[in-house]
mmCIF file of C-alpha atoms in Angstrom:
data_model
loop_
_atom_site.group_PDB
_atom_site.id
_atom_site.type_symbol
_atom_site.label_atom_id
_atom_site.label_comp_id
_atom_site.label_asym_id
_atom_site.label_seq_id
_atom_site.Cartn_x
_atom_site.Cartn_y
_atom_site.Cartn_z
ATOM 1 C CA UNK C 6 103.466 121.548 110.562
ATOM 2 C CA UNK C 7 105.810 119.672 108.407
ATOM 3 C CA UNK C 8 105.497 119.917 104.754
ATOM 4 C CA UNK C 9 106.264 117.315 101.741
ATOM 5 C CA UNK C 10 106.636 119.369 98.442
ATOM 6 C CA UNK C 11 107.505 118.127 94.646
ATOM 7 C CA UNK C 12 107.492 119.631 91.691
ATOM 8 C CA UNK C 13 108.827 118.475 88.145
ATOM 9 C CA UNK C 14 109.928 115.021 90.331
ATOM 10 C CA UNK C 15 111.334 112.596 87.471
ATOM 11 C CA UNK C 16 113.747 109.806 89.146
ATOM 12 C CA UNK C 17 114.145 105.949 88.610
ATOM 13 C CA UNK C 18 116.872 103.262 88.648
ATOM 14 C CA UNK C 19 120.233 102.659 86.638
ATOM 15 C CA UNK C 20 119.069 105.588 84.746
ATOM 16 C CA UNK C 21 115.495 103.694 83.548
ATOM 17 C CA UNK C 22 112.835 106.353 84.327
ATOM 18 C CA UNK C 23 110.012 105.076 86.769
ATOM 19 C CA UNK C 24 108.537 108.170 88.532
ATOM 20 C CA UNK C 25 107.458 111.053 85.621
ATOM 21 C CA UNK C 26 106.515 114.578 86.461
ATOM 22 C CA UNK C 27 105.376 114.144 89.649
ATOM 23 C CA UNK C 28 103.869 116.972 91.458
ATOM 24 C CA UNK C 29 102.051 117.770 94.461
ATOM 25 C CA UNK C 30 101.885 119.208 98.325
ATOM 26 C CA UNK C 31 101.517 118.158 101.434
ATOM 27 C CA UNK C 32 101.142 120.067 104.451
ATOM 28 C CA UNK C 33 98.522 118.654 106.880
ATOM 29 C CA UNK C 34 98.259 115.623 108.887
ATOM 30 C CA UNK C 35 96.188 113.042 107.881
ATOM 31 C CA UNK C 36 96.438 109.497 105.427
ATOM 32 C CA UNK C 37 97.384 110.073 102.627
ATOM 33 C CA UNK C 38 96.548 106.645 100.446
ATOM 34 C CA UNK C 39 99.159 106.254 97.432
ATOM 35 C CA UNK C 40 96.809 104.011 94.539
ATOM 36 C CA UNK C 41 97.782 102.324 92.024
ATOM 37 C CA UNK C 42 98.391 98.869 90.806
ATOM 38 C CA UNK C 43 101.326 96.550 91.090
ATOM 39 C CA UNK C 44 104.407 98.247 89.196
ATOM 40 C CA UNK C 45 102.956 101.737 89.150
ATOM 41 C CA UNK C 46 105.768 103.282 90.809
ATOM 42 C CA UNK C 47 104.446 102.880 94.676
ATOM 43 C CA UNK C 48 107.475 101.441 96.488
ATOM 44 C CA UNK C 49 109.550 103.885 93.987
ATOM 45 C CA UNK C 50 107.469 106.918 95.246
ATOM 46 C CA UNK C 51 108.190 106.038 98.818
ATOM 47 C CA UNK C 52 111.676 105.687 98.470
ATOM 48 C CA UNK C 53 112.401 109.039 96.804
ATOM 49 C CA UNK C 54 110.616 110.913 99.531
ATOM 50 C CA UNK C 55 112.740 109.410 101.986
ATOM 51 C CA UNK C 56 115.925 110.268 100.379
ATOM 52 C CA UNK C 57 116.879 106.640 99.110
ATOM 53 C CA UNK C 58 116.837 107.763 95.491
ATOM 54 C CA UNK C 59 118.024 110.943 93.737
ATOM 55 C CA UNK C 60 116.420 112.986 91.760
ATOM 56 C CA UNK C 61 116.771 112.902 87.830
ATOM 57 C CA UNK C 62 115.496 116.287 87.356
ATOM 58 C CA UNK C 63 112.562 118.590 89.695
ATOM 59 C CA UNK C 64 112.741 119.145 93.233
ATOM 60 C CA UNK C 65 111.713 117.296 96.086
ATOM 61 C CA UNK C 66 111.732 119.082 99.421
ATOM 62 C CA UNK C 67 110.879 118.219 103.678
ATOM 63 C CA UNK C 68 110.114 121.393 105.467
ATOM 64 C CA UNK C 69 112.221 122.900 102.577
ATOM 65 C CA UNK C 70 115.231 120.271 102.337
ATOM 66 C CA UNK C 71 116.023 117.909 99.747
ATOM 67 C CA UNK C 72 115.752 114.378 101.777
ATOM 68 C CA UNK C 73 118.793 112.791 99.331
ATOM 69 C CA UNK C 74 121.011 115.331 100.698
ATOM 70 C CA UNK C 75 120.127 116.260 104.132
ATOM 71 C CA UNK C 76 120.140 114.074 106.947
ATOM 72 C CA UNK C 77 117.876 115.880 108.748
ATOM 73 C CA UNK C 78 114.975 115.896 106.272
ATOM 74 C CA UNK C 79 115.547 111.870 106.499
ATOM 75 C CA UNK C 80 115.374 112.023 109.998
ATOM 76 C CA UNK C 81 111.803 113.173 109.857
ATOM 77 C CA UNK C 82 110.802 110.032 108.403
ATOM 78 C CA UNK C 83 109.739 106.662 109.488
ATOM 79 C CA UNK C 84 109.386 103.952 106.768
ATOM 80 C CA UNK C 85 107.666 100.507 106.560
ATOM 81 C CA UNK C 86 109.181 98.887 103.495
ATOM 82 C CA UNK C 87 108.520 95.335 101.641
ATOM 83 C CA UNK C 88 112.362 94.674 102.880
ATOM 84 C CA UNK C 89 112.248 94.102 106.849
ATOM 85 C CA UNK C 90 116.072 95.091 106.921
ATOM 86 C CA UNK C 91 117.056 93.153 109.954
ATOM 87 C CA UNK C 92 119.150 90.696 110.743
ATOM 88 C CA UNK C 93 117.731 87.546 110.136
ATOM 89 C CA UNK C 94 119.505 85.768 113.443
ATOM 90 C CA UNK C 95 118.492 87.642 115.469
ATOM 91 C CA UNK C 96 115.214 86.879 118.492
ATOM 92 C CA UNK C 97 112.253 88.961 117.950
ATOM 93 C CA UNK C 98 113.205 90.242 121.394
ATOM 94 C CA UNK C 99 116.515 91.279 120.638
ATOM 95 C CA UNK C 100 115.389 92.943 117.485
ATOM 96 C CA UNK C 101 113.164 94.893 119.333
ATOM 97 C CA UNK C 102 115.566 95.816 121.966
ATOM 98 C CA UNK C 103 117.804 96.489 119.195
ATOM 99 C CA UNK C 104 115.693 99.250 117.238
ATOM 100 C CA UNK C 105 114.481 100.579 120.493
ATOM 101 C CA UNK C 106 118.359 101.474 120.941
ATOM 102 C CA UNK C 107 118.641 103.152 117.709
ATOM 103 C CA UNK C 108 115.366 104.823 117.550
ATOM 104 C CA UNK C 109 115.564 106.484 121.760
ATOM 105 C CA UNK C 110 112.249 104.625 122.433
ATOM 106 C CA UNK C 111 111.589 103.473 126.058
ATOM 107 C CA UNK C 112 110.535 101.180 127.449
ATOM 108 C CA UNK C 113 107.238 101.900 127.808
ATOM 109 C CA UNK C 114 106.953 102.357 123.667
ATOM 110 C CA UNK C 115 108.807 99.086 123.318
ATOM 111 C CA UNK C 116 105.850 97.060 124.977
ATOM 112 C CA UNK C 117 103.529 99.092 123.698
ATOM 113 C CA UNK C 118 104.186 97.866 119.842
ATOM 114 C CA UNK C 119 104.724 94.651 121.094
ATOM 115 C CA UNK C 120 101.237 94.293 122.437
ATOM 116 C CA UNK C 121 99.787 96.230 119.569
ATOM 117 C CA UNK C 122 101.421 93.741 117.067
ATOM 118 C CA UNK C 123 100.532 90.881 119.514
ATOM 119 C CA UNK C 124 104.468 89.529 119.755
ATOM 120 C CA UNK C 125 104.782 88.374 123.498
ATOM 121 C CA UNK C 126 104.531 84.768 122.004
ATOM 122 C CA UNK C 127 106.893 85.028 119.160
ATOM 123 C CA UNK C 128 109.609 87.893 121.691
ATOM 124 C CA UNK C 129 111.974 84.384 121.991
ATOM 125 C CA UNK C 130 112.068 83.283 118.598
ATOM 126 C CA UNK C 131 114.586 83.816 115.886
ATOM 127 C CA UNK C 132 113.544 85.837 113.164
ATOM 128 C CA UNK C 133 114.518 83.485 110.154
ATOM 129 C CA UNK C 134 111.511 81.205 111.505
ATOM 130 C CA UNK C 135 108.710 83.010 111.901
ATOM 131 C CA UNK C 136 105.836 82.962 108.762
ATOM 132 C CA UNK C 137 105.610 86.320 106.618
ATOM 133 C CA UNK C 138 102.473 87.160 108.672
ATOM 134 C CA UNK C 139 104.858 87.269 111.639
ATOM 135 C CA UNK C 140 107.795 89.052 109.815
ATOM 136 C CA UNK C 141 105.145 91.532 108.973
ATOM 137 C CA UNK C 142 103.952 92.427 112.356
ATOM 138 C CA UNK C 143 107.922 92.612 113.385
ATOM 139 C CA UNK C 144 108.914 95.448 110.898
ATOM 140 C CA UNK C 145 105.392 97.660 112.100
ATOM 141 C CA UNK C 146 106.048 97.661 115.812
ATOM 142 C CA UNK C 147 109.756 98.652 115.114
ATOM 143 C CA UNK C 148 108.437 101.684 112.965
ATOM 144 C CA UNK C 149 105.670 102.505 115.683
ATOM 145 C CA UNK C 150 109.308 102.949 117.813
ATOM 146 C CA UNK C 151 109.507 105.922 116.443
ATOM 147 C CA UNK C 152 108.141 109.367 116.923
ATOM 148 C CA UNK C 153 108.209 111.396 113.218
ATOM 149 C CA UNK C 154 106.702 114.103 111.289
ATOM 150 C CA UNK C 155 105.634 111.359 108.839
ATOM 151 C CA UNK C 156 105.166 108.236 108.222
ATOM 152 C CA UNK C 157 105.017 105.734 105.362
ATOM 153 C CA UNK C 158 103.357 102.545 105.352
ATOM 154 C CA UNK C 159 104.365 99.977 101.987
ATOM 155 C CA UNK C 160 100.986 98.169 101.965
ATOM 156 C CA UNK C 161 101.391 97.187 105.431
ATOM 157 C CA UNK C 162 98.321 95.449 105.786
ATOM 158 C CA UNK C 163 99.579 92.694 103.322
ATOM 159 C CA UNK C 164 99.983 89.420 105.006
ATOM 160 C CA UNK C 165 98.186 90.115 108.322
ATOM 161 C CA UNK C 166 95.047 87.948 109.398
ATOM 162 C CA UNK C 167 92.315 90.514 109.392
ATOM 163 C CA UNK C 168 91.801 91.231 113.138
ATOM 164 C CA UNK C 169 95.619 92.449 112.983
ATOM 165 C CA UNK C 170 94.944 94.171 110.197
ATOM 166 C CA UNK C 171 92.013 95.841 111.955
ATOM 167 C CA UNK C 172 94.271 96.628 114.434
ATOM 168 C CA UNK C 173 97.080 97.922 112.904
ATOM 169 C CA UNK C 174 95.083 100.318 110.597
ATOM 170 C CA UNK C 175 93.038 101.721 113.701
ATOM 171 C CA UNK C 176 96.784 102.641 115.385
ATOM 172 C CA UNK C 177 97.762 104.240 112.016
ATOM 173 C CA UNK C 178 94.638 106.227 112.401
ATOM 174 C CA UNK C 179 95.756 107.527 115.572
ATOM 175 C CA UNK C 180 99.375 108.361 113.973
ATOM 176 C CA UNK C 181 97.896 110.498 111.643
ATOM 177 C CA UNK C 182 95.522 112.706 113.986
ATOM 178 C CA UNK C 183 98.813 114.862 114.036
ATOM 179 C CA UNK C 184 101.426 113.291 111.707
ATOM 180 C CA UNK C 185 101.902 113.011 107.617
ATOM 181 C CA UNK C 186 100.912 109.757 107.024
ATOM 182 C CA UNK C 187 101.835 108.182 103.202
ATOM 183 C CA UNK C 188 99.968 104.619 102.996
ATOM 184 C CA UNK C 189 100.320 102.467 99.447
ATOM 185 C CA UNK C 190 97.561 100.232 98.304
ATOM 186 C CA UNK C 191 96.788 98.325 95.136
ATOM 187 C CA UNK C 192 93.276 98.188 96.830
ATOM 188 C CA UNK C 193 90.365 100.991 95.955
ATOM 189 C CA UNK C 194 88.379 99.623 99.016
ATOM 190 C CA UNK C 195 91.062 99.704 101.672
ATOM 191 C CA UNK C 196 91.879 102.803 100.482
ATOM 192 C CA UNK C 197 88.427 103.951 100.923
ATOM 193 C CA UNK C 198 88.526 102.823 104.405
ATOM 194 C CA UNK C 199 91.675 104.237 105.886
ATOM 195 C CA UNK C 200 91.741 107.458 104.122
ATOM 196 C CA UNK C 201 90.292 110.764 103.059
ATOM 197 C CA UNK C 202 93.102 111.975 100.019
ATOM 198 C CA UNK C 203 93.954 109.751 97.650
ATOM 199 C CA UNK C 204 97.330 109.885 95.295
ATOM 200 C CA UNK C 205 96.564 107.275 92.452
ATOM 201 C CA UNK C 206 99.718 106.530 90.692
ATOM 202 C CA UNK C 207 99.430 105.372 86.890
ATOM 203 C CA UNK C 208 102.314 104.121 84.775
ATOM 204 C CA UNK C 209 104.796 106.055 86.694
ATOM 205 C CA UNK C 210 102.829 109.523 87.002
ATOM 206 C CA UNK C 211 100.099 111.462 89.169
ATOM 207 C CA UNK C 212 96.501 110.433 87.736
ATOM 208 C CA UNK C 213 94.672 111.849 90.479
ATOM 209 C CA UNK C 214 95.456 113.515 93.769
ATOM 210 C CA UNK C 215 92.796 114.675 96.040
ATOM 211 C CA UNK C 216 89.531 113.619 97.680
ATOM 212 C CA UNK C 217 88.960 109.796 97.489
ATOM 213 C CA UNK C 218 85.356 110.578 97.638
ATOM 214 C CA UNK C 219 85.486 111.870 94.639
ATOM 215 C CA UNK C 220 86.560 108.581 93.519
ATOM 216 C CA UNK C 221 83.682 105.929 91.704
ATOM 217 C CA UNK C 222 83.860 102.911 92.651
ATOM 218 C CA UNK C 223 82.115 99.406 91.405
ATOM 219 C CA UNK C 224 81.772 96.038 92.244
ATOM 220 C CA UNK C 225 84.677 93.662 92.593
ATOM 221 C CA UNK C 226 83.482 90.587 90.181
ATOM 222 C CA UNK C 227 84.547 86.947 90.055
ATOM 223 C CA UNK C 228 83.766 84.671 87.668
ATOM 224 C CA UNK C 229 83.546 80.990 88.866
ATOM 225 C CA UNK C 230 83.922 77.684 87.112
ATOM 226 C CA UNK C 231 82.065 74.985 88.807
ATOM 227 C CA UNK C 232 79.441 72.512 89.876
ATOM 228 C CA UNK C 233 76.608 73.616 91.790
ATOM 229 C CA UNK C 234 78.196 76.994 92.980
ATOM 230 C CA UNK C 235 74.231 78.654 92.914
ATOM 231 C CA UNK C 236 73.536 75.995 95.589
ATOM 232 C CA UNK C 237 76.299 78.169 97.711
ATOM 233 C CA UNK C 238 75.961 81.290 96.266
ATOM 234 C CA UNK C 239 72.162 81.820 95.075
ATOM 235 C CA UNK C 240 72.855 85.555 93.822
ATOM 236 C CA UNK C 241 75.383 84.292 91.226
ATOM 237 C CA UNK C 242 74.696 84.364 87.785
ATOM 238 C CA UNK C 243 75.906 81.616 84.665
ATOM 239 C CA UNK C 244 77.200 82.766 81.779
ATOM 240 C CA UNK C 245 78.734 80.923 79.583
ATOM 241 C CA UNK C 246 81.003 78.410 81.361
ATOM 242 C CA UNK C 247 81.409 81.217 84.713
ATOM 243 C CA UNK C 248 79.673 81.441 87.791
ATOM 244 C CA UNK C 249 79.352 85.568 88.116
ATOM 245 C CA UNK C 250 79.624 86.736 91.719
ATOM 246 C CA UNK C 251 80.126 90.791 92.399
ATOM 247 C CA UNK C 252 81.710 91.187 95.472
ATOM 248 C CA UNK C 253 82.406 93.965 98.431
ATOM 249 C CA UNK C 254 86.210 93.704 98.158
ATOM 250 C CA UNK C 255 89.153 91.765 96.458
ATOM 251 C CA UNK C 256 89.332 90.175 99.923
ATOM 252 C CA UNK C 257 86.305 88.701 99.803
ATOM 253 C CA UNK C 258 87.742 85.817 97.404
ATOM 254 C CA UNK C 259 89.326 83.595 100.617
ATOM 255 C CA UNK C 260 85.791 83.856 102.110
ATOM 256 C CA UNK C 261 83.787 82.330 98.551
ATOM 257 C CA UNK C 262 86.741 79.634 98.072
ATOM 258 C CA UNK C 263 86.220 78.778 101.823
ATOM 259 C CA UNK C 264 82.770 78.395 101.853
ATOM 260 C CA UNK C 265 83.037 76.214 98.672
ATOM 261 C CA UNK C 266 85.475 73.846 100.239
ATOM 262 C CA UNK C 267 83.261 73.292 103.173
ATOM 263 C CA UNK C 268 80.518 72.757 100.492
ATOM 264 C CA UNK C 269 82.513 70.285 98.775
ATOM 265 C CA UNK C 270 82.043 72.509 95.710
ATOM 266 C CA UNK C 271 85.246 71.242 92.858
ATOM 267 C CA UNK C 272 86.321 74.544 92.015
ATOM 268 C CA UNK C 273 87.776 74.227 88.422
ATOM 269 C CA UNK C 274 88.579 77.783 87.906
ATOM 270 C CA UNK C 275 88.099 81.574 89.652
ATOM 271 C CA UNK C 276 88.842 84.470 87.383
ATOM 272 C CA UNK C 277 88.804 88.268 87.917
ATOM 273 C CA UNK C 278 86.316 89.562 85.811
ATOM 274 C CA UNK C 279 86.113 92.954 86.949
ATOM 275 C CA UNK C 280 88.359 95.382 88.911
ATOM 276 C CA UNK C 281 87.108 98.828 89.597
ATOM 277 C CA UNK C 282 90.957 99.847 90.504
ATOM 278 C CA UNK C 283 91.986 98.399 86.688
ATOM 279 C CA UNK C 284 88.615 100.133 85.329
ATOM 280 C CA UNK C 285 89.555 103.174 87.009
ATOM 281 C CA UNK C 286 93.010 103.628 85.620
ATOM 282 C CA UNK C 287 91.765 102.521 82.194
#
């Protein structure tokens, strides 16, 4: 089984330190959710473990190789980043056909990701058109090309309509029945979904790393600022000039602003008054 190792991992960008003292081991398959809030060093983790970024001082090892230097230690890795890094010109169809090239998928693993990421309707367009939604779904099925010892997944859920987002996280469960899988959130409930270890990363370093069940977690709460919200929302409590509404998830705010617009509810203000993640890291 491969194996992702780091000990004493400090590394960063134009010599600014982002990453501090990272440590920890990784040698089963599974998801692996890396936590933390915007700026905590997510995207920066990611890219050192594939080799983008070189080490300022530890070690960082694949199966016992140092990804920055050895090409195959980078090889073993397949990674979904916030930049879709292809040409822009290019059809959906030819980008497909083009990454199929360069990865040795077939044929049959080329149509697979394209009916995963439900593409037959967008295979003809170019890819500067399509909405971020769309861009989205283009840069997973040309990772699910590929067949790796690991995988890592930049919030790759962000942007999707849920039912793709359903979708997508049920074929990353299937990656990971025998395959490292390393999947970034800024969200404690998706995280509790998709995964069963948890790597919460806080200002840069390791706060916690192990079994997200071990993880509390509250109530998401909004505060609202508004006419005659308890004539939508009955369970919501005023105080002071806010609405109070504890919800399930972060995601649940599109689904109280929709039902308020069909209510023809003037929404003056909605306000995070509570985030377990922030409480968490506090």
């Amino acid at each position: 089984m491969t194996q992702i190792e780091a000990s004493g991992l400090s590394t960063g960008y134009y010599g600014k330190q982002i990453l501090h003292d990272i440590n920890f081991s990784i040698d089963k398959p599974g998801i692996y959710v890396v936590l933390g809030k915007n700026g905590a060093g997510k995207t920066t983790f990611f890219r050192t473990v594939t080799g983008i970024l070189k080490l300022y001082s530890g070690t960082l090892a694949i199966d016992g190789l140092d990804p920055y230097s050895h090409p195959e230690a980078r090889e073993k890795c397949v990674y979904l980043s916030h930049q879709a890094g292809v040409p822009e010109s290019l059809s959906v169809s030819e980008i497909m056909d083009l990454f199929a090239l360069l990865l040795g998928a077939d044929e049959y693993g080329k149509q697979n990701a394209v009916k995963l990421l439900e593409l037959d309707s967008l295979m003809e367009k170019p890819y500067y058109s399509l909405s971020q939604g769309q861009k989205k779904r283009v840069s997973l099925a040309k990772c699910l090309l590929s067949d790796r010892s690991i995988y890592l997944f930049d919030e790759p859920t962000t942007n999707l309509d849920p039912v793709v987002a359903t979708q997508v996280r049920k074929e990353i469960l299937g990656i990971s029945e025998n395959r490292i899988v390393l999947y970034s959130s800024h969200n404690l409930y998706e995280a509790r979904e998709i995964g069963n270890q948890v790597l919460i990363i806080s200002n840069g370093s390791i706060a916690y790393n192990g079994d997200i069940d071990k993880v509390q977690i509250g109530k998401y709460v909004i505060g609202i600022r508004a006419d005659n919200v308890a004539d939508v929302f009955p369970e919501a409590k005023l105080q002071g000039r806010y609405y109070i509404l504890e919800l399930d998830s972060p995601d649940d705010v599109s689904k109280v602003i929709q039902k308020l617009s069909v209510a023809k509810v003037r929404v003056q203000e909605i306000r995070e008054m509570s985030n377990p993640l922030e409480d968490l890291l506090r």
